[in-house]
Coordinates of C-alpha atoms in Angstrom, one line a residue:
X285 CA 15.5 22.1 -0.1
X286 CA 12.4 20.4 -1.5
X287 CA 9.1 22.2 -1.8
X288 CA 6.3 23.2 -4.2
X289 CA 5.1 26.6 -5.2
X290 CA 2.1 27.4 -3.1
X291 CA 3.0 24.9 -0.4
X292 CA 3.8 26.1 3.1
X293 CA 6.1 23.2 4.0
X294 CA 9.7 22.9 3.0
X295 CA 12.0 19.9 3.5
X296 CA 15.7 19.8 4.0
X297 CA 17.3 16.4 3.5
X298 CA 19.7 15.4 6.2
X299 CA 23.2 14.9 4.9
X300 CA 24.5 11.3 4.6
X301 CA 22.9 8.2 5.9
X302 CA 20.2 8.3 8.5
X303 CA 21.5 8.6 12.0
X304 CA 21.6 5.3 13.8
X305 CA 19.9 5.9 17.2
X306 CA 19.3 3.4 20.0
X307 CA 17.0 3.3 23.0
X308 CA 13.5 2.6 24.0
X309 CA 10.7 4.2 22.0
X310 CA 9.2 6.8 24.5
X311 CA 5.7 6.8 22.9
X312 CA 5.3 3.1 22.8
X313 CA 3.4 2.9 26.1
X314 CA 0.6 5.1 24.5
X315 CA 0.4 2.7 21.5
X316 CA -2.4 0.5 23.0
X317 CA -3.0 -1.2 19.7
X318 CA 0.3 -3.0 20.2
X319 CA -0.3 -3.9 23.8
X320 CA -3.5 -3.0 25.5
X321 CA -3.1 -3.0 29.3
X322 CA -6.5 -1.6 30.0
X323 CA -5.3 1.9 30.8
X324 CA -2.9 4.5 29.6
X325 CA -0.8 6.5 32.1
X326 CA -2.1 10.0 32.5
X327 CA -5.3 9.4 30.6
X328 CA -8.9 8.6 31.7
X329 CA -11.0 6.5 29.3
X330 CA -14.1 4.6 29.9
X331 CA -13.8 2.4 26.8
X332 CA -10.5 0.5 27.0
X333 CA -10.1 -3.2 27.8
X334 CA -6.9 -5.1 28.4
X335 CA -6.0 -7.5 25.6
X336 CA -8.0 -5.7 22.9
X337 CA -5.0 -5.2 20.6
X338 CA -3.1 -6.8 17.7
X339 CA -1.4 -9.5 19.8
X340 CA 1.9 -8.7 18.1
X341 CA 4.5 -9.0 20.7
X342 CA 5.0 -12.8 20.4
X343 CA 5.3 -12.4 16.6
X344 CA 8.2 -9.9 17.3
X345 CA 9.7 -12.3 19.8
X346 CA 9.8 -15.0 17.2
X347 CA 12.1 -12.8 15.1
X348 CA 9.6 -11.1 12.8
X349 CA 9.9 -7.3 12.1
X350 CA 9.0 -6.9 8.5
X351 CA 12.6 -6.9 7.2
X352 CA 12.7 -7.4 3.4
X353 CA 9.0 -6.5 2.8
X354 CA 8.2 -3.3 0.9
X355 CA 4.9 -1.5 1.5
X356 CA 3.6 1.3 -0.8
X357 CA 1.7 3.9 1.1
X358 CA -0.8 5.2 -1.4
X359 CA -2.1 8.4 0.2
X360 CA -1.8 12.2 0.4
X361 CA 2.0 12.2 0.9
X362 CA 4.9 10.9 2.9
X363 CA 7.3 13.0 5.0
X364 CA 10.5 11.5 3.6
X365 CA 12.6 13.3 6.3
X366 CA 10.8 12.2 9.4
X367 CA 13.5 10.6 11.7
X368 CA 11.2 7.7 12.7
X369 CA 10.5 6.8 9.1
X370 CA 13.6 7.8 7.1
X371 CA 15.6 4.7 8.1
X372 CA 12.9 2.6 6.4
X373 CA 12.2 4.7 3.3
X374 CA 13.8 3.2 0.2
X375 CA 14.0 4.4 -3.4
X376 CA 10.8 4.2 -5.5
X377 CA 8.4 6.8 -4.2
X378 CA 6.4 8.8 -6.7
X379 CA 5.2 12.4 -6.7
X380 CA 1.9 12.9 -8.6
X381 CA 2.0 16.6 -7.8
X382 CA 5.1 17.0 -9.9
X383 CA 3.3 15.2 -12.8
X384 CA 0.1 17.3 -12.5
X385 CA 1.6 20.8 -12.0
X386 CA 4.7 20.6 -14.1
X387 CA 8.4 21.0 -13.5
X388 CA 8.3 24.8 -13.4
X389 CA 6.2 24.6 -10.2
X390 CA 8.9 22.7 -8.3
X391 CA 11.6 24.3 -6.1
X392 CA 14.5 21.8 -5.7
X393 CA 18.0 22.3 -4.4
X394 CA 18.7 18.6 -4.0
X395 CA 19.3 16.9 -7.3
X396 CA 17.3 13.8 -7.9
X397 CA 14.5 14.4 -5.4
X398 CA 11.7 15.5 -7.6
X399 CA 9.9 12.3 -6.8
X400 CA 9.6 13.0 -3.1
X401 CA 5.8 12.8 -2.4
X402 CA 6.2 15.2 0.5
X403 CA 3.1 16.8 2.1
X404 CA 2.2 20.3 1.0
X405 CA 0.8 21.5 4.4
X406 CA 0.5 20.2 7.9
X407 CA -3.0 19.2 7.1
X408 CA -1.6 16.7 4.6
X409 CA -0.3 14.4 7.4
X410 CA -2.6 11.5 6.7
X411 CA -0.1 9.4 4.7
X412 CA 2.7 10.1 7.1
X413 CA 0.5 8.8 10.0
X414 CA -0.4 5.7 8.0
X415 CA 3.3 5.0 7.4
X416 CA 4.2 5.3 11.1
X417 CA 1.5 2.7 12.0
X418 CA 3.1 0.3 9.5
X419 CA 6.8 0.8 9.9
X420 CA 7.9 3.5 12.3
X421 CA 11.5 2.5 13.3
X422 CA 11.9 0.5 16.6
X423 CA 14.4 0.9 19.4
X424 CA 15.7 4.2 18.1
X425 CA 15.0 6.3 21.2
X426 CA 12.3 8.4 19.6
X427 CA 8.6 8.3 19.0
X428 CA 6.8 5.0 18.9
X429 CA 7.1 1.8 16.8
X430 CA 5.4 0.4 13.8
X431 CA 3.9 -3.1 13.6
X432 CA 6.6 -4.1 11.0
X433 CA 9.3 -1.7 12.2
X434 CA 12.0 -2.9 9.7
X435 CA 9.7 -3.0 6.7
X436 CA 10.6 -0.8 3.7
X437 CA 8.4 2.1 2.8
X438 CA 7.6 4.0 -0.4
X439 CA 5.0 6.7 -0.8
X440 CA 2.7 7.6 -3.7
X441 CA 0.9 10.9 -3.1
X442 CA -2.1 9.9 -5.2
X443 CA -4.6 12.0 -3.2
X444 CA -2.6 15.2 -4.1
X445 CA -3.9 14.7 -7.7
X446 CA -6.0 11.6 -7.8
X447 CA -7.4 11.6 -11.3
X448 CA -8.5 8.4 -13.1
X449 CA -5.2 7.8 -14.8
X450 CA -3.2 8.3 -11.6
X451 CA -5.4 5.9 -9.6
X452 CA -4.7 3.1 -12.1
X453 CA -1.0 4.0 -12.1
X454 CA -0.7 3.9 -8.3
X455 CA -2.3 0.4 -8.2
X456 CA 0.0 -1.0 -10.9
X457 CA 3.3 0.9 -10.2
X458 CA 6.3 -1.2 -9.3
X459 CA 4.3 -4.4 -8.8
X460 CA 7.6 -6.3 -9.1
X461 CA 8.9 -4.5 -6.0
X462 CA 5.9 -3.8 -3.8
X463 CA 4.7 -6.6 -1.6
X464 CA 1.8 -4.6 -0.1
X465 CA -0.2 -1.6 -1.3
X466 CA -1.9 0.2 1.6
X467 CA -4.9 2.4 0.5
X468 CA -6.4 4.3 3.4
X469 CA -8.8 6.3 1.1
X470 CA -12.0 5.9 -0.7
X471 CA -15.1 7.7 -2.1
X472 CA -17.2 10.2 -0.1
X473 CA -19.0 8.6 2.8
X474 CA -22.4 9.6 1.4
X475 CA -24.2 6.3 1.0
X476 CA -24.2 6.5 -2.8
X477 CA -23.5 3.4 -4.9
X478 CA -20.0 4.3 -5.9
X479 CA -18.1 2.9 -8.8
X480 CA -14.4 3.6 -9.1
X481 CA -13.6 6.9 -10.8
X482 CA -11.7 5.1 -13.5
X483 CA -14.7 2.7 -14.1
X484 CA -15.1 -0.7 -12.6
X485 CA -13.5 -2.6 -15.5
X486 CA -10.4 -0.4 -15.7
X487 CA -10.0 -0.5 -11.9
X488 CA -10.2 -4.2 -11.7
X489 CA -7.9 -4.6 -14.6
X490 CA -5.3 -2.6 -12.7
X491 CA -5.8 -4.8 -9.7
X492 CA -5.5 -7.9 -11.8
X493 CA -2.2 -6.8 -13.1
X494 CA -0.8 -6.6 -9.6
X495 CA -2.5 -9.8 -8.5
X496 CA -1.3 -11.8 -11.6
X497 CA 2.2 -10.4 -12.1
X498 CA 3.2 -8.8 -8.8
X499 CA 5.9 -10.4 -6.7
X500 CA 6.8 -12.7 -9.5
X501 CA 3.3 -14.1 -9.8
X502 CA 2.6 -14.3 -6.0
X503 CA 0.6 -11.1 -6.3
X504 CA 0.6 -7.7 -4.5
X505 CA -1.6 -7.5 -1.4
X506 CA -4.1 -4.7 -1.8
X507 CA -5.3 -3.4 1.6
X508 CA -8.2 -0.9 1.7
X509 CA -10.1 1.0 4.4
X510 CA -13.7 -0.1 4.7
X511 CA -15.1 3.5 5.1
X512 CA -16.1 5.9 7.9
X513 CA -19.7 6.7 6.9
X514 CA -21.7 4.5 9.3
X515 CA -22.7 7.6 11.3
X516 CA -24.7 8.6 8.3
X517 CA -25.9 5.2 7.2
X518 CA -23.2 4.4 4.6
X519 CA -22.4 0.8 3.8
X520 CA -19.0 -0.5 2.7
X521 CA -20.4 -2.9 0.1
X522 CA -21.8 0.2 -1.7
X523 CA -18.3 1.1 -2.7
X524 CA -17.4 -1.3 -5.6
X525 CA -13.7 -0.5 -5.4
X526 CA -13.3 -1.8 -1.8
X527 CA -15.4 -4.8 -2.8
X528 CA -13.2 -5.8 -5.7
X529 CA -11.6 -9.3 -6.0
X530 CA -8.2 -9.3 -4.4
X531 CA -8.9 -6.4 -2.0
X532 CA -8.5 -7.0 1.8
X533 CA -11.2 -4.6 3.2
X534 CA -10.6 -3.5 6.8
X535 CA -13.1 -2.3 9.4
X536 CA -12.3 -0.7 12.8
X537 CA -12.8 -1.5 16.4
X538 CA -12.1 0.6 19.5
X539 CA -9.9 -0.1 22.5
X540 CA -12.7 -2.0 24.1
X541 CA -13.0 -4.4 21.2
X542 CA -16.3 -3.2 19.7
X543 CA -17.1 -1.7 16.3
X544 CA -16.2 2.0 16.1
X545 CA -19.4 3.8 15.4
X546 CA -18.2 5.3 12.1
X547 CA -16.9 1.9 10.8
X548 CA -19.1 0.8 7.9
X549 CA -20.7 -2.6 7.9
X550 CA -20.6 -4.8 4.8
X551 CA -20.5 -8.2 3.2
X552 CA -17.2 -7.3 1.7
X553 CA -15.2 -6.9 4.9
X554 CA -12.3 -9.2 5.6
X555 CA -11.1 -8.3 9.1
X556 CA -11.2 -5.4 11.6
X557 CA -8.2 -3.8 13.3
X558 CA -7.8 -1.4 16.2
X559 CA -8.5 2.3 15.8
X560 CA -10.2 5.1 17.7
X561 CA -13.8 5.9 18.4
X562 CA -13.9 9.5 17.4
X563 CA -16.4 10.7 19.9
X564 CA -16.6 14.0 21.9
X565 CA -15.7 13.9 24.7
X566 CA -13.2 11.2 24.1
X567 CA -14.3 7.9 25.7
X568 CA -11.6 5.8 24.1
X569 CA -8.0 6.5 22.9
X570 CA -7.1 7.1 19.3
X571 CA -3.9 6.0 17.6
X572 CA -0.5 7.4 18.4
X573 CA 1.7 7.6 15.3
X574 CA 4.0 9.9 13.2
X575 CA 3.0 13.3 11.8
X576 CA 4.6 15.7 9.4
X577 CA 7.7 17.8 10.2
X578 CA 9.2 15.3 12.7
X579 CA 6.1 15.5 14.9
X580 CA 3.7 12.9 16.3
X581 CA -0.1 12.7 16.9
X582 CA -2.2 10.8 19.4
X583 CA -5.4 11.5 17.5
X584 CA -5.2 9.5 14.3
X585 CA -8.2 7.2 13.7
X586 CA -10.9 6.0 11.4
X587 CA -10.6 3.0 9.1
X588 CA -7.7 4.9 7.7
X589 CA -5.8 3.8 10.9
X590 CA -7.2 0.2 10.8
X591 CA -6.0 -0.6 7.3
X592 CA -2.3 0.0 7.9
X593 CA -2.6 -2.2 11.0
X594 CA -3.5 -5.1 8.7
X595 CA -0.7 -4.0 6.2
X596 CA 1.8 -4.2 9.1
X597 CA 0.6 -7.7 10.1
X598 CA 0.6 -8.8 6.5
X599 CA 4.3 -7.7 6.3
X600 CA 5.1 -9.9 9.2
X601 CA 3.2 -12.8 7.5
X602 CA 5.2 -12.4 4.3
X603 CA 8.4 -12.3 6.2
X604 CA 7.4 -15.5 8.0
X605 CA 6.5 -17.2 4.7
X606 CA 7.6 -15.3 1.6
X607 CA 5.8 -17.8 -0.7
X608 CA 2.3 -16.7 0.5
X609 CA 0.2 -15.6 -2.4
X610 CA -2.4 -12.9 -2.5
X611 CA -5.0 -15.6 -2.1
X612 CA -3.3 -17.2 0.9
X613 CA -3.2 -14.1 3.1
X614 CA -7.0 -13.4 3.4
X615 CA -7.6 -17.1 4.0
X616 CA -5.1 -17.1 6.9
X617 CA -6.5 -13.8 8.2
X618 CA -10.0 -15.2 8.2
X619 CA -9.0 -18.4 10.0
X620 CA -7.0 -16.6 12.7
X621 CA -9.0 -13.5 13.4
X622 CA -10.3 -13.0 16.9
X623 CA -14.1 -13.0 17.5
X624 CA -15.2 -9.9 19.5
X625 CA -18.6 -8.6 20.7
X626 CA -19.9 -12.2 20.8
X627 CA -23.4 -11.4 22.0
X628 CA -24.3 -8.5 19.7
X629 CA -21.9 -8.9 16.7
X630 CA -24.3 -10.8 14.5
X631 CA -22.0 -13.8 14.0
X632 CA -22.7 -16.7 11.7
X633 CA -20.6 -19.9 11.7
X634 CA -19.3 -22.1 8.9
X635 CA -17.3 -25.3 9.3
X636 CA -14.6 -25.4 6.7
X637 CA -11.8 -27.8 5.9
X638 CA -8.5 -26.8 7.3
X639 CA -5.8 -26.4 4.7
X640 CA -3.2 -29.2 4.8
X641 CA -4.6 -30.7 8.0
X642 CA -7.2 -33.3 8.7
X643 CA -10.2 -31.7 10.4
X644 CA -12.1 -28.5 10.2
X645 CA -12.0 -24.9 11.2
X646 CA -14.9 -22.9 12.3
X647 CA -15.1 -19.7 10.4
X648 CA -17.3 -17.0 11.9
X649 CA -18.5 -14.0 9.9
X650 CA -20.2 -10.8 10.9
X651 CA -21.3 -7.9 8.6
X652 CA -20.0 -5.7 11.4
X653 CA -16.6 -7.2 11.9
X654 CA -15.8 -9.4 8.9
X655 CA -14.1 -12.5 10.2
X656 CA -13.0 -10.7 13.4
X657 CA -10.1 -8.7 14.6
X658 CA -6.7 -9.4 13.1
X659 CA -4.4 -11.4 15.4
X660 CA -0.7 -11.0 14.5
X661 CA 0.6 -13.9 16.5
X662 CA -2.0 -16.4 15.3
X663 CA -1.7 -15.2 11.7
X664 CA 2.1 -15.4 11.5
X665 CA 2.1 -18.8 13.2
X666 CA -0.3 -20.2 10.7
X667 CA 1.5 -18.5 7.9
X668 CA 4.7 -20.5 8.6
X669 CA 3.0 -23.8 8.1
X670 CA 0.4 -22.8 5.5
X671 CA 0.1 -24.9 2.3
X672 CA -0.5 -22.4 -0.5
X673 CA -3.6 -22.6 -2.6
X674 CA -1.7 -21.0 -5.4
X675 CA -1.8 -17.7 -7.2
X676 CA -4.0 -16.2 -9.9
X677 CA -3.2 -19.0 -12.3
X678 CA -4.6 -21.6 -9.9
X679 CA -7.8 -19.7 -9.1
X680 CA -10.9 -21.0 -10.9
X681 CA -13.7 -18.9 -12.2
X682 CA -17.4 -19.9 -12.8
X683 CA -19.8 -17.5 -14.5
X684 CA -21.1 -15.0 -14.9
X685 CA -24.5 -16.7 -14.8
X686 CA -27.3 -14.2 -15.8
X687 CA -30.9 -14.0 -14.9
X688 CA -33.2 -11.5 -16.7
X689 CA -36.1 -10.6 -14.3
X690 CA -37.9 -7.3 -15.3
X691 CA -40.4 -7.5 -12.4
X692 CA -41.5 -4.9 -9.9
X693 CA -39.9 -4.7 -6.5
X694 CA -42.8 -4.8 -3.9
X695 CA -42.9 -2.5 -0.9
X696 CA -42.6 -4.7 2.3
X697 CA -42.4 -3.9 6.0
X698 CA -42.0 -0.2 5.3
X699 CA -40.6 1.9 8.0
X700 CA -41.1 5.5 6.7
X701 CA -42.4 7.7 3.9
X702 CA -40.2 8.8 1.0
X703 CA -38.7 12.2 1.6
X704 CA -35.6 12.2 -0.6
X705 CA -35.2 13.0 -4.2
X706 CA -32.5 14.4 -6.5
X707 CA -32.5 17.8 -4.7
X708 CA -30.6 17.9 -1.4
X709 CA -33.0 18.7 1.5
X710 CA -32.2 20.1 4.9
X711 CA -33.0 18.0 8.0
X712 CA -34.5 20.6 10.3
X713 CA -35.3 19.5 13.9
X714 CA -38.6 17.6 13.9
X715 CA -38.9 17.7 10.1
X716 CA -40.2 14.9 8.0
X717 CA -36.7 14.7 6.4
X718 CA -35.1 14.3 9.8
X719 CA -37.6 11.6 10.7
X720 CA -36.9 9.8 7.4
X721 CA -33.1 9.9 8.1
X722 CA -33.5 8.6 11.6
X723 CA -35.9 5.8 10.6
X724 CA -33.5 4.5 8.1
X725 CA -30.4 4.7 10.3
X726 CA -32.3 3.0 13.1
X727 CA -33.3 0.2 10.7
X728 CA -29.7 -0.2 9.6
X729 CA -28.5 -0.3 13.3
X730 CA -31.1 -3.0 14.2
X731 CA -31.2 -5.1 11.0
X732 CA -30.5 -8.8 11.1
X733 CA -27.9 -8.9 8.4
X734 CA -27.9 -12.7 8.3
X735 CA -31.5 -12.8 7.1
X736 CA -33.0 -12.0 3.7
X737 CA -36.0 -9.6 3.5
X738 CA -39.4 -11.1 3.3
X739 CA -42.4 -10.0 1.3
X740 CA -40.3 -8.6 -1.6
X741 CA -39.1 -10.1 -4.9
X742 CA -36.9 -13.2 -5.0
X743 CA -35.0 -14.5 -8.0
X744 CA -33.0 -17.7 -8.1
X745 CA -30.0 -18.8 -10.3
X746 CA -29.3 -22.5 -10.3
X747 CA -25.6 -22.9 -10.9
X748 CA -24.7 -25.4 -13.6
X749 CA -23.2 -28.7 -12.5
X750 CA -19.9 -28.0 -14.3
X751 CA -19.3 -25.3 -11.7
X752 CA -18.1 -27.4 -8.9
X753 CA -16.0 -25.1 -6.7
X754 CA -15.7 -26.5 -3.2
X755 CA -14.2 -23.4 -1.7
X756 CA -15.5 -20.0 -2.7
X757 CA -13.0 -17.1 -2.3
X758 CA -14.9 -14.3 -3.9
X759 CA -18.3 -13.6 -5.5
X760 CA -19.3 -10.8 -7.8
X761 CA -23.0 -10.0 -8.0
X762 CA -23.9 -7.6 -10.7
X763 CA -27.4 -6.1 -10.9
X764 CA -29.5 -3.4 -12.6
X765 CA -32.5 -1.8 -10.9
X766 CA -34.6 0.7 -12.8
X767 CA -37.7 2.9 -12.5
X768 CA -41.2 1.5 -12.7
X769 CA -41.1 1.7 -16.5
X770 CA -38.0 -0.5 -16.8
X771 CA -35.8 2.4 -17.7
X772 CA -33.6 4.9 -16.0
X773 CA -32.6 5.0 -12.3
X774 CA -34.7 3.7 -9.4
X775 CA -36.2 6.8 -7.7
X776 CA -34.1 6.0 -4.6
X777 CA -31.9 2.9 -4.4
X778 CA -31.5 3.6 -0.6
X779 CA -35.1 2.3 -0.1
X780 CA -34.0 -1.2 -1.0
X781 CA -32.9 -4.1 1.1
X782 CA -30.9 -6.6 -1.1
X783 CA -29.6 -9.9 0.1
X784 CA -28.0 -13.0 -1.4
X785 CA -28.6 -16.5 0.1
X786 CA -26.4 -19.5 -0.6
X787 CA -27.3 -23.2 -0.8
X788 CA -26.1 -23.6 2.7
X789 CA -28.5 -20.8 3.8
X790 CA -25.8 -18.3 4.6
X791 CA -27.0 -14.7 3.8
X792 CA -25.1 -11.7 2.6
X793 CA -26.8 -8.4 2.9
X794 CA -25.5 -6.6 -0.2
X795 CA -27.4 -3.4 0.6
X796 CA -29.5 -2.3 3.6
X797 CA -32.1 0.4 3.5
X798 CA -30.1 3.6 4.2
X799 CA -30.1 7.4 3.6
X800 CA -27.8 9.2 1.2
X801 CA -26.4 12.5 2.2
X802 CA -24.1 15.4 1.1
X803 CA -22.7 18.3 2.9
X804 CA -23.3 21.9 1.6
X805 CA -20.6 24.6 1.6
X806 CA -21.4 25.4 5.2
X807 CA -21.0 21.8 6.4
X808 CA -24.7 21.1 6.8
X809 CA -25.7 17.5 6.2
X810 CA -28.6 17.1 3.8
X811 CA -30.4 14.1 2.4
X812 CA -31.0 13.2 -1.2
X813 CA -31.9 10.1 -3.2
X814 CA -29.4 7.3 -3.6
X815 CA -28.4 6.5 -7.2
X816 CA -26.1 4.1 -9.0
X817 CA -27.8 0.7 -9.1
X818 CA -27.4 0.2 -12.8
X819 CA -24.8 -2.3 -13.8
X820 CA -23.4 -2.2 -10.3
X821 CA -21.2 -4.9 -9.0
X822 CA -21.2 -6.0 -5.3
X823 CA -18.0 -7.9 -4.4
X824 CA -18.7 -10.4 -1.6
X825 CA -16.3 -11.9 1.0
X826 CA -18.9 -13.2 3.3
X827 CA -19.2 -16.7 1.6
X828 CA -15.5 -17.4 1.9
X829 CA -14.8 -21.2 1.9
X830 CA -18.4 -22.2 1.2
X831 CA -19.0 -24.6 -1.6
X832 CA -21.0 -23.5 -4.7
X833 CA -23.5 -26.3 -4.1
X834 CA -24.7 -28.1 -1.0
X835 CA -25.5 -31.6 -2.2
X836 CA -28.1 -31.4 -5.0
X837 CA -29.0 -27.8 -4.0
X838 CA -27.3 -25.4 -6.4
X839 CA -29.6 -22.4 -5.9
X840 CA -28.4 -18.9 -5.2
X841 CA -31.3 -16.6 -4.4
X842 CA -31.4 -12.8 -4.6
X843 CA -34.1 -11.1 -2.5
X844 CA -35.0 -7.5 -2.9
X845 CA -37.6 -5.5 -0.9
X846 CA -38.6 -1.8 -0.9
X847 CA -38.7 -0.7 2.8
X848 CA -39.9 2.9 2.2
X849 CA -43.4 4.0 1.1
X850 CA -43.4 5.8 -2.3
X851 CA -41.0 5.6 -5.2
X852 CA -40.9 2.1 -6.6
X853 CA -39.0 0.3 -9.4
X854 CA -38.0 -2.9 -11.1
X855 CA -35.2 -5.5 -10.8
X856 CA -34.2 -5.7 -14.5
X857 CA -31.5 -8.4 -14.2
X858 CA -28.7 -9.8 -12.1
X859 CA -25.8 -12.1 -12.5
X860 CA -23.4 -14.0 -10.3
X861 CA -19.7 -15.0 -10.8
X862 CA -17.7 -17.2 -8.5
X863 CA -13.9 -17.4 -7.9
X864 CA -12.2 -20.1 -5.8
X865 CA -10.9 -23.6 -5.9

């Protein structure tokens, strides 16, 4: 028996090898994300459209199933005994609860299983559901199937005790064995400017270790959820962890192929993947996958479900071409993603040279959808013929290029009066606080994310001629905004609209005006000022494959405007760093 003191769940390891079962997977017809027929037997949904799925069947038919690819599920735990997962679970899981609580809190009657990262209660089913999306076993007569149903799984229950040290450990653990690290977690969806708990530098150093040394120099693929806070105005780029270089950040679409209402927008997004809509009453299906204690759920969702979709597809890509590097995979995903919501998605086009082939691709980007919805067949097909751009050693860096500004940020095209400060305030019906919240969320919903604000402050960095990258892969924009006196925090960073424009005229909205929120002990949502725009780094994916310069134009322009009346500040400085080839 394996359990922890104070935990309600106990696990009994089956004796011997996993039972080899055969037969069709009975829940597979409910897994619309694998094959969306436009309806699910016995269910009535208004938002489901045939073809809005991962397009994975032809990838399977070509012989791909994830065999030989190991995925680390970094989450709240992994049910090591689940019959739909156990055949794919290999040695190498890690139990942070054991480390944090001590050996004396552990009840173990099976020698050698203290590193089982098993869930403590049935509420800790998140990681087990994530694992099922990636690699639930196929053709075993039970449950459903994963996207890469023969991939290997390990679990790290980081969320059981996610202190700073453990976060860094989980990112860099077994980088010689793990091909993919799935991270369906992040900071609170509160709109604040969130740096990693371990600090930005330490977090990125841990990622760099996996990128540089993982898979014998090919690099670990780090897949992260983009965040579920769009309901309250949160923005994925405000989380510097999910915006870091080397991270594949994933948004969510529903079964009709449109952005799930909770899925956060951002200039850091790579691709979207299927998930639920999370509305009441249910208008669209959620995701059917594994749950703790040999159970299943049909109600898993959020960007937590979307991220493992991409991890599963990435496993198929690595099986199709084991020499793909961490840089190759997002380039392939961007080129093969499927455009959705064409009329309202806010798409912008870029013609980019096609790797290894004469001619050009058209890359389309949206702050709502990244480069589009992941397409397993297209991604694996291109993966087979892809000419690698190399790993970390071949990636070039330019910068940082710094501009000291120290000028006030003007109010421009304001939409509401300031109502938020450092003290959380209730939003009673009809109150000024509620009107402030609604004005900012409406602005975020209707904003043209491909345009810079007008009437504010603009600052331009002209990139030196010795920085001649022709294909940008990642940009870091670091900036500091202060109060009116040039010191301290801006009174409310959520007032600001911040955008970066390239020499080609492509615009990244780094931060839209938005409210910040927190929930009190009774679950009531309250507003307060947004903080954190001091030495904050925005990681940008939106300019993928653009050149640093367009002819003689080497100017990158940052525009900042204050869209709320009351509470102003200064842009102290900003810098830009480019990575690419």
